[in-house]
Tab-separated table of C-alpha atoms and ligand atoms in Angstrom:
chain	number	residue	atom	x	y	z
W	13	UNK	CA	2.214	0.592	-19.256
W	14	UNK	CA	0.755	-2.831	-19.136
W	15	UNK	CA	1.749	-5.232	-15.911
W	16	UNK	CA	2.621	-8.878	-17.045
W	17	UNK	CA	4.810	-9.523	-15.141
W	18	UNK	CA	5.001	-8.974	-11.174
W	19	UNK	CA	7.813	-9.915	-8.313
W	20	UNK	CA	6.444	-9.705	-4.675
W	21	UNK	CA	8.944	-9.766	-1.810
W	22	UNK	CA	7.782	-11.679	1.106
W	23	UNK	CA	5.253	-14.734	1.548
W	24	UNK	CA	4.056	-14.467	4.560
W	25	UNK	CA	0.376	-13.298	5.814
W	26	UNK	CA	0.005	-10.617	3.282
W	27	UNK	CA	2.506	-11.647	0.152
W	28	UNK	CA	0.937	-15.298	-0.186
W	29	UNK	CA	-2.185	-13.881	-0.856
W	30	UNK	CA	-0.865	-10.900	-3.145
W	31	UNK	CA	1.372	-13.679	-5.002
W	32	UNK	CA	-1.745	-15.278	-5.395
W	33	UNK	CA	-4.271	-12.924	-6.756
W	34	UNK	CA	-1.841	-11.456	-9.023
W	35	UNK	CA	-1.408	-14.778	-10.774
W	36	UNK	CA	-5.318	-15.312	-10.746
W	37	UNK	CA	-5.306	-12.166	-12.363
W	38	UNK	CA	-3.310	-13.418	-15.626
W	39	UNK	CA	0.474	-12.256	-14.057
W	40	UNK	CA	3.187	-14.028	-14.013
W	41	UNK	CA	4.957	-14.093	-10.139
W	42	UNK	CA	7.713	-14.248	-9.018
W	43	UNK	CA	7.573	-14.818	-5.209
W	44	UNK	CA	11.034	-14.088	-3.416
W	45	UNK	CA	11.621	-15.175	0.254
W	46	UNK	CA	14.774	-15.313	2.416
W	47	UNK	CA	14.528	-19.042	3.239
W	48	UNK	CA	13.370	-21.796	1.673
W	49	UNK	CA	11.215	-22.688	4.931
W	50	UNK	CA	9.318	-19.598	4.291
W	51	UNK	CA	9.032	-19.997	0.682
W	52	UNK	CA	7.639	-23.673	0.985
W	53	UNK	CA	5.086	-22.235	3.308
W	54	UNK	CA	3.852	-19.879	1.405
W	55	UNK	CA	3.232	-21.399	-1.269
W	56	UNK	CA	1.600	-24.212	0.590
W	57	UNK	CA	-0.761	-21.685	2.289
W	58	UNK	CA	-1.628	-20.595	-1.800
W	59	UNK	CA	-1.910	-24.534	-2.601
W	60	UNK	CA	-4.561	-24.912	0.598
W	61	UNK	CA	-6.158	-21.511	-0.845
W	62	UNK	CA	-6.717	-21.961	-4.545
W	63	UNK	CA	-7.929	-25.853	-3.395
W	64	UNK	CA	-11.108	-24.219	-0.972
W	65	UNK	CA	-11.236	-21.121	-3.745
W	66	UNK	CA	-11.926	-24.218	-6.481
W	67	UNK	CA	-14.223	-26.186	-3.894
W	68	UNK	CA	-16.308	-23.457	-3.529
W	69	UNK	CA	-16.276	-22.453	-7.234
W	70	UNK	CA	-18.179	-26.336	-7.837
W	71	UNK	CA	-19.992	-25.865	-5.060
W	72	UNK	CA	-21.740	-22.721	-6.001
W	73	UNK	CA	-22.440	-23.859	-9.609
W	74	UNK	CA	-19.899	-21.162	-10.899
W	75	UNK	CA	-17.565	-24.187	-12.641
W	76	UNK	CA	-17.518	-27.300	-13.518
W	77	UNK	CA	-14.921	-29.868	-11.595
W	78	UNK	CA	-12.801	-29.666	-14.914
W	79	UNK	CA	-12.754	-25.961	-14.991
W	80	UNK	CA	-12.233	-25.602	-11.437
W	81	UNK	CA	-9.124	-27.794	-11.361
W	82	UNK	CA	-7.894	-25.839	-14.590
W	83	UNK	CA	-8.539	-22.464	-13.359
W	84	UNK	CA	-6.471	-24.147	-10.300
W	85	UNK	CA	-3.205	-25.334	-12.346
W	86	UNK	CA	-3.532	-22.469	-14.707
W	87	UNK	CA	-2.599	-20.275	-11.495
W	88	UNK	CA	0.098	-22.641	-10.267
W	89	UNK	CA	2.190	-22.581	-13.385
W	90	UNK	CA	2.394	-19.058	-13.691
W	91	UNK	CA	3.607	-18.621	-9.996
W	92	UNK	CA	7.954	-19.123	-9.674
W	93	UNK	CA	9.497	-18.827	-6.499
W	94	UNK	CA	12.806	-18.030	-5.828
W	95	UNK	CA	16.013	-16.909	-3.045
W	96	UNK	CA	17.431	-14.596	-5.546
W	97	UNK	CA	16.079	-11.434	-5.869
W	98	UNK	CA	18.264	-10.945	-9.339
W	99	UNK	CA	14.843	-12.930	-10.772
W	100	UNK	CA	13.047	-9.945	-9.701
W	101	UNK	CA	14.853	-7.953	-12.461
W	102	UNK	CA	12.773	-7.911	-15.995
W	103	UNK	CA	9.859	-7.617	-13.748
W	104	UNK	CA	7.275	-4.854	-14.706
W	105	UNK	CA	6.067	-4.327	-11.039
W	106	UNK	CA	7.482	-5.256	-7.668
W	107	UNK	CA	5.776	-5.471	-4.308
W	108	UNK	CA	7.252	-5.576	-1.118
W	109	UNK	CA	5.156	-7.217	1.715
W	110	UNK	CA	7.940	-7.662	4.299
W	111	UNK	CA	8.736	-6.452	7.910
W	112	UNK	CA	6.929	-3.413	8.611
W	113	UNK	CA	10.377	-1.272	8.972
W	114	UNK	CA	10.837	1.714	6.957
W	115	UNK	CA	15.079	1.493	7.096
W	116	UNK	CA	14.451	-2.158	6.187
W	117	UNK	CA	11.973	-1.663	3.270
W	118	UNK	CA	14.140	1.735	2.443
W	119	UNK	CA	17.216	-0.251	1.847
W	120	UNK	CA	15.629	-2.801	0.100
W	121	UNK	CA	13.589	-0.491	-2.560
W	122	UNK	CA	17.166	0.767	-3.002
W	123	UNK	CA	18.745	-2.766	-3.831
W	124	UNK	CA	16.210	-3.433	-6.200
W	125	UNK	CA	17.196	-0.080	-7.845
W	126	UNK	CA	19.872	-1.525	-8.789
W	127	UNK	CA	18.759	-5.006	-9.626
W	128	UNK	CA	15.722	-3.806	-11.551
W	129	UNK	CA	15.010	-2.492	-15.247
W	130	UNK	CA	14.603	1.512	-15.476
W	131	UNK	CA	11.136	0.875	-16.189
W	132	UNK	CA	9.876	-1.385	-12.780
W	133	UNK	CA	7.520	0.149	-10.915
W	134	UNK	CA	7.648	-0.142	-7.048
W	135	UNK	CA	4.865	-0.661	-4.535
W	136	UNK	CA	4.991	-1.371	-1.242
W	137	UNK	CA	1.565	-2.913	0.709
W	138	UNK	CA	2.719	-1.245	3.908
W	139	UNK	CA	0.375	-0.457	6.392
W	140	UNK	CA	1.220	3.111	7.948
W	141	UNK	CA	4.745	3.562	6.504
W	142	UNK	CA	5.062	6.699	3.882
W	143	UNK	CA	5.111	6.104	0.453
W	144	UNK	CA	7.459	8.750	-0.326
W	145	UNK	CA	10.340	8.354	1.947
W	146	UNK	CA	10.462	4.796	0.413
W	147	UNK	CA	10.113	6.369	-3.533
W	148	UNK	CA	12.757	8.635	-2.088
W	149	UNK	CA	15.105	5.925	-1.015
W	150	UNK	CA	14.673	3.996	-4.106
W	151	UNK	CA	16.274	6.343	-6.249
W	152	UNK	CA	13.207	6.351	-8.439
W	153	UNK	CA	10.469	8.256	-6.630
W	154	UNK	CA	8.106	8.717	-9.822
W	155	UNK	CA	7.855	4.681	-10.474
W	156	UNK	CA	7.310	4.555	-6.295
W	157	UNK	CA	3.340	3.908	-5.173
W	158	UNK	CA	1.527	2.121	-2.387
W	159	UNK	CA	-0.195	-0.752	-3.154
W	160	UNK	CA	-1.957	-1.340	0.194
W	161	UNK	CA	-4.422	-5.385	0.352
W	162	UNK	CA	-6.267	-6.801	2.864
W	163	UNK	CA	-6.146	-9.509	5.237
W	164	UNK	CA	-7.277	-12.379	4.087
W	165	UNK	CA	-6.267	-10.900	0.599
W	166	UNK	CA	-7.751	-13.683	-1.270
W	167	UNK	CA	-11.131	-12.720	0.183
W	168	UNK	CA	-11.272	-8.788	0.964
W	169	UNK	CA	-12.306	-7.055	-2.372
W	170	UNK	CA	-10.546	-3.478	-1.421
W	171	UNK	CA	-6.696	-2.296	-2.806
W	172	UNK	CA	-5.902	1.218	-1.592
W	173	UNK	CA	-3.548	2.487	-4.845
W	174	UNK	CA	-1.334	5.154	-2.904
W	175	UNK	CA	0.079	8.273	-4.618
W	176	UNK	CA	3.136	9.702	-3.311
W	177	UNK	CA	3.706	13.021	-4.225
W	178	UNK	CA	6.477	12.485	-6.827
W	179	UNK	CA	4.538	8.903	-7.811
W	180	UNK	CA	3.641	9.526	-12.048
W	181	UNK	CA	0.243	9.389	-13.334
W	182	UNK	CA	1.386	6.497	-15.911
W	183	UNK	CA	2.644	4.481	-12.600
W	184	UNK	CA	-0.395	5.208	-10.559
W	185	UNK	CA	-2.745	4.405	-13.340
W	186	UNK	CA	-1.185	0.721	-14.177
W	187	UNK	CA	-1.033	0.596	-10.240
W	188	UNK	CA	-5.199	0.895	-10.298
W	189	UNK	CA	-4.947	-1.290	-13.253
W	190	UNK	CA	-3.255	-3.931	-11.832
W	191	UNK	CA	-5.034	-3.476	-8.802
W	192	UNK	CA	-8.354	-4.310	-10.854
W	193	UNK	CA	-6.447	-7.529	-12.669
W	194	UNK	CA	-6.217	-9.024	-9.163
W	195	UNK	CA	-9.836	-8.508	-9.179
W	196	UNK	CA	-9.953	-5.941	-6.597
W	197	UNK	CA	-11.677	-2.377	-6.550
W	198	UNK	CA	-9.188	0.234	-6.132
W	199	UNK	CA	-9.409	3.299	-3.866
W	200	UNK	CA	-6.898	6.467	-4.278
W	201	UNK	CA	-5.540	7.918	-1.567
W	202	UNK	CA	-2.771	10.227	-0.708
W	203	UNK	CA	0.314	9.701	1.392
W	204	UNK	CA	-1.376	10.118	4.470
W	205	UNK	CA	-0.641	7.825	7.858
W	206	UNK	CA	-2.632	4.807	7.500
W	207	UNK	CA	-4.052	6.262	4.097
W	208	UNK	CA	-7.803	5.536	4.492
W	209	UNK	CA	-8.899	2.372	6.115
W	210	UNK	CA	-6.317	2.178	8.919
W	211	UNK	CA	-6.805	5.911	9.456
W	212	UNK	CA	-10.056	4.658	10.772
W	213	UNK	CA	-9.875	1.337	11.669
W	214	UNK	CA	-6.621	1.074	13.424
W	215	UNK	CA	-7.532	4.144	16.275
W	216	UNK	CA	-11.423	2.450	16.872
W	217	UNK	CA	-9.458	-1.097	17.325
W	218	UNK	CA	-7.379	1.310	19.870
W	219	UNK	CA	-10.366	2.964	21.396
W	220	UNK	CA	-12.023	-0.705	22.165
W	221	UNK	CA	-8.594	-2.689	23.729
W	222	UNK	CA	-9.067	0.977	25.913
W	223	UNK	CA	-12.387	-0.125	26.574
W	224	UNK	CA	-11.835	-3.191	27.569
W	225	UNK	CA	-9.016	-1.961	29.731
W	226	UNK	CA	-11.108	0.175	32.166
W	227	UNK	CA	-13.822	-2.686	32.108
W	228	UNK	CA	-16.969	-1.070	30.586
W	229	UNK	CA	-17.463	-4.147	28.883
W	230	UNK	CA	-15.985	-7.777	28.032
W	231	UNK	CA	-13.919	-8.949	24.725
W	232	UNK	CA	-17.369	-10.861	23.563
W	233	UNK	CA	-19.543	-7.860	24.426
W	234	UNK	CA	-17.520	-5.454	22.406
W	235	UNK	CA	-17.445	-7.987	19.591
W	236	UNK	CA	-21.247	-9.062	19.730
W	237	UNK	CA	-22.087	-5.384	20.260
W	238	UNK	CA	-20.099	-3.926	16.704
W	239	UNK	CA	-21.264	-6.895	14.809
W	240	UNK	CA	-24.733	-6.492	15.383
W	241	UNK	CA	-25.388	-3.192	16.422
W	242	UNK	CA	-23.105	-2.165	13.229
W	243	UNK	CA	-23.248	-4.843	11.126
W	244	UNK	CA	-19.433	-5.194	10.810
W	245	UNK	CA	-18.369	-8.832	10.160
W	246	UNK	CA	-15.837	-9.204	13.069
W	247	UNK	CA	-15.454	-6.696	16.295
W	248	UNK	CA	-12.567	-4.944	17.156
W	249	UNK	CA	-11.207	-7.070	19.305
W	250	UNK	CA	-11.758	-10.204	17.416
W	251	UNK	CA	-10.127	-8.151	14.495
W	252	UNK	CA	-7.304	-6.963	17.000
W	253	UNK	CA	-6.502	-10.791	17.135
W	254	UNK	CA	-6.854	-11.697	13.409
W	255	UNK	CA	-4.377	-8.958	12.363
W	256	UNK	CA	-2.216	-9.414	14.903
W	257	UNK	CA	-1.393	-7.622	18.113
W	258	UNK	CA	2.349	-7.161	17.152
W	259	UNK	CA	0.903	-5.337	13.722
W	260	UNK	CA	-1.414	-3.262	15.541
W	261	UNK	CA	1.064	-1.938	18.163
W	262	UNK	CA	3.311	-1.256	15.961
W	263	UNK	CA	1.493	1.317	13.683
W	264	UNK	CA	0.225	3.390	16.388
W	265	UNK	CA	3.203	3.415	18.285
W	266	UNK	CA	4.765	4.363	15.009
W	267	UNK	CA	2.356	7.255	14.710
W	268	UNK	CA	2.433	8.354	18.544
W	269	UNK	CA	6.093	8.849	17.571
W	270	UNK	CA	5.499	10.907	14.575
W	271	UNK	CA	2.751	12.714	15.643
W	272	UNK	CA	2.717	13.011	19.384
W	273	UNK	CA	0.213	15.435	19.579
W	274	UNK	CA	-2.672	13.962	17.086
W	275	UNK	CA	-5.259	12.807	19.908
W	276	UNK	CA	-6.814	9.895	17.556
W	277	UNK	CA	-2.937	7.691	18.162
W	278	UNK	CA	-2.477	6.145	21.166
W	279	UNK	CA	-0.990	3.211	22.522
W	280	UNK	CA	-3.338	0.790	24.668
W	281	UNK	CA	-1.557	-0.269	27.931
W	282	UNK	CA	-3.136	-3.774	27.266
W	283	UNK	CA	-1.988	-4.019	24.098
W	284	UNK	CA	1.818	-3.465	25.328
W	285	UNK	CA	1.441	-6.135	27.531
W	286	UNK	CA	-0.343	-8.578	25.384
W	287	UNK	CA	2.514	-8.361	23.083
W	288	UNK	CA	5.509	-8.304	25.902
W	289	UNK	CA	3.663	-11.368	27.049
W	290	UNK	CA	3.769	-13.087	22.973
W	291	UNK	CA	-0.089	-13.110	22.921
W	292	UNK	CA	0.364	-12.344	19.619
W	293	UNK	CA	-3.284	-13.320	18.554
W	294	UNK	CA	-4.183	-15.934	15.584
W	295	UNK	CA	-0.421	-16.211	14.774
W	296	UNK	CA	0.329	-17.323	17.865
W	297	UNK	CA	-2.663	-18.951	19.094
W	298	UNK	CA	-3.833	-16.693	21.666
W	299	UNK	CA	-4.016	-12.973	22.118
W	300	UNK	CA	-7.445	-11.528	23.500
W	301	UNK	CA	-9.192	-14.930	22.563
W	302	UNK	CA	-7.493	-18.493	22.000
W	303	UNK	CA	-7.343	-19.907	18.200
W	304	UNK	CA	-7.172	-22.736	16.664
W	305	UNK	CA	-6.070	-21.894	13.108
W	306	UNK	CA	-7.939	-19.376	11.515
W	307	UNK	CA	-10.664	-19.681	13.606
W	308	UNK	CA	-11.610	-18.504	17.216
W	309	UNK	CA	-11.609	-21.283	19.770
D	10	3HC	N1	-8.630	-18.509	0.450
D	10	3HC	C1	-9.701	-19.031	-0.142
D	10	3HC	N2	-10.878	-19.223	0.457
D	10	3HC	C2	-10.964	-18.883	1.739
D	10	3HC	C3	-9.878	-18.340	2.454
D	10	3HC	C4	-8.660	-18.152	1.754
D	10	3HC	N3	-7.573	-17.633	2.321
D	10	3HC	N4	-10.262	-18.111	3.718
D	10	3HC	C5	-11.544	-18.493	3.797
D	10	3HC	N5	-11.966	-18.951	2.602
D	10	3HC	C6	-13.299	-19.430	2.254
D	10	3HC	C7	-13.834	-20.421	3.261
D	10	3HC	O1	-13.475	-21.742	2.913
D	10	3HC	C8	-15.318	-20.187	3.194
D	10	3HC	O2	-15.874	-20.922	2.118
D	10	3HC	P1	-17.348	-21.546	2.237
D	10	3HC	O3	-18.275	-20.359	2.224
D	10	3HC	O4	-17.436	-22.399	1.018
D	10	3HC	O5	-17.348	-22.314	3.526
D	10	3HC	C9	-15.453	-18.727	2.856
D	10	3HC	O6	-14.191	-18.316	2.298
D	10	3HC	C10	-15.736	-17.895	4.074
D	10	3HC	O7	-14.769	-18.232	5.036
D	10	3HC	P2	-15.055	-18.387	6.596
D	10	3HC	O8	-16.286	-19.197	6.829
D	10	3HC	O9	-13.779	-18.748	7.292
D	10	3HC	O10	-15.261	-16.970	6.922
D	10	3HC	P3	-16.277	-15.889	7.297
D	10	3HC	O11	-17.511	-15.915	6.489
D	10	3HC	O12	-16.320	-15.922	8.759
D	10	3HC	O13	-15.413	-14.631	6.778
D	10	3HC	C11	-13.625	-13.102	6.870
D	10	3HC	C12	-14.062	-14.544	7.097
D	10	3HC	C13	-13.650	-12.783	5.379
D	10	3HC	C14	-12.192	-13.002	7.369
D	10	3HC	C15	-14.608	-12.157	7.612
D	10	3HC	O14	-14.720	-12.531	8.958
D	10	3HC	C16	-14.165	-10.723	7.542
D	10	3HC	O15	-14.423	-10.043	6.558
D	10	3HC	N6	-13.507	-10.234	8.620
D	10	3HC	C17	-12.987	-8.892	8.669
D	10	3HC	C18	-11.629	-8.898	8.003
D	10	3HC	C19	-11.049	-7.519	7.935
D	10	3HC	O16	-11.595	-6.533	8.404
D	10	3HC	N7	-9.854	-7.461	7.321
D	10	3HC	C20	-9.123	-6.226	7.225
D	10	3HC	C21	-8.101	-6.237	8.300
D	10	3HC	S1	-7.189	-4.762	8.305
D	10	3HC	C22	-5.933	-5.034	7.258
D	10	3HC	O17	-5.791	-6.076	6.661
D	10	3HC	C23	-5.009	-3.917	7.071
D	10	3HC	C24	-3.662	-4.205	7.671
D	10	3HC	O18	-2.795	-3.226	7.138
D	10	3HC	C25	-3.642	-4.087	9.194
């Protein structure tokens, strides 16, 4: 089962960059959004990306200017965007990266049933959300996986490739494939909460907004002390910031709620407030730290 073709729902934070690397990857893309506003900016953000990805390429002596703005309009014309989500339906793979809210993504995996040929497969990059209950709700639980990228996902080389249990080993093996087309190394893992990486990373992001809660040490301490001492390239609460507070609070309260009595989920006062207060982080400029852009102010 070859992937050629590949719809992703949503171009925000996460689908830009998935819309993206799957047309690097030799894809064709359809990108769907709910309003043009959206649509226009994600596409811009893949415009500003693919420009500093070609800049870089010259730079580095990997291409030549000419191959560099080729490699550049080669992506662009094989990326379509649309409103309609009837464009989404000869696709051979369709990823949602919308709101993380199971009845949301449920009913759309089962609109897309219908809209869909027999043979689509369906991934969702949620980030705690199960992959089953949405394979259920689809109607077609063996063509359902999790297809879980990174933030920035033009830059972060991992793609956990979720199998649900019902998920077929022909769709979860041109899941990994595709997974390697967008040039990324693909992990399995089962249908766990937070399948691998936010298993870990999501409670020790939790564990350091506690931290900083009972004052044992500042934002910058925390941050100087796991980049250094650990080698990681941003701290926790740094990272808290970059993937947004919103995000964050949102998985583990979604996991306190399923599993109240798993020590590792809990919810950070501060965090609750942070977000009641719209310190949202990056997005919105400020959250622990103040941004400007991408970048820390
Ligand atoms: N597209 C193309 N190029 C980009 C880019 C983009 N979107 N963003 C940055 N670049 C380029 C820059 O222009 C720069 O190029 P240069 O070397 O020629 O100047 C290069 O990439 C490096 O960029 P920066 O100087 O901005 O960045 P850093 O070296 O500081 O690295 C980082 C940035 C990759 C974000 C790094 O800080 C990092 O790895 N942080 C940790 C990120 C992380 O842990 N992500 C996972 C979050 S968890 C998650 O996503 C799961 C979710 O479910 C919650």
């Amino acid at each position: 089962m070859q992937i050629k073709k590949v719809g992703v729902i949503g171009c925000g934070l996460m689908g830009h960059g998935i819309v993206q690397v799957a047309a690097q990857g030799g894809c064709q893309v359809v990108a769907v959004e709910t309003e043009q506003k959206f649509l226009d900016s994600g596409l811009g953000r893949i415009d500003k990306s693919l420009a500093k990805l070609a800049e870089k390429q010259v730079k580095d002596g990997k291409a030549t200017q000419e191959q560099a703005t080729a490699f550049v309009a080669a992506t662009k014309a094989r990326i379509t965007g649309t409103l309609d989500k009837k464009a989404l339906a000869d696709c051979d793979l369709v990823v949602e990266a919308i709101v993380e809210n199971l009845d949301v993504k449920k009913t759309l995996f089962a609109e897309l049933d219908k809209l869909c040929k027999p043979s689509t497969i369906f991934a969702s990059n949620t980030s705690s959300f199960s992959i089953g209950e949405m394979g259920k709700a689809s109607g077609r639980p063996a063509n359902m996986v999790g297809l879980h990228f990174f933030n920035p996902v033009q830059l972060m080389k991992l793609v956990e490739v979720v199998r649900a249990a019902d998920t077929s080993d022909e769709v979860f093996s041109a899941a990994r494939s595709f997974g390697e087309a967008c040039g990324k190394v693909p992990v399995s893992c089962k249908d766990t909460p937070g399948f691998v990486v936010n298993r870990l990373l999501v409670p020790y992001m939790a564990e350091a907004i506690k931290m900083l809660e009972r004052g044992d040490a500042s934002a910058q301490d925390i941050d100087i002390a796991m980049k250094l001492g650990c080698g990681y390239p941003m701290g926790p609460i740094e990272l808290t910031d970059y993937v947004g507070l919103d995000t964050t609070l949102s998985i583990v309260e979604g996991w306190v709620k399923r599993y109240p009595n798993d020590p590792a989920f809990c919810v950070p006062n501060l965090l609750k407030q942070k977000v009641a207060e719209k310190k949202l982080g990056r997005k919105t400029g400020e959250g622990f730290y103040k941004w400007e852009g991408d970048k820390k102010a």
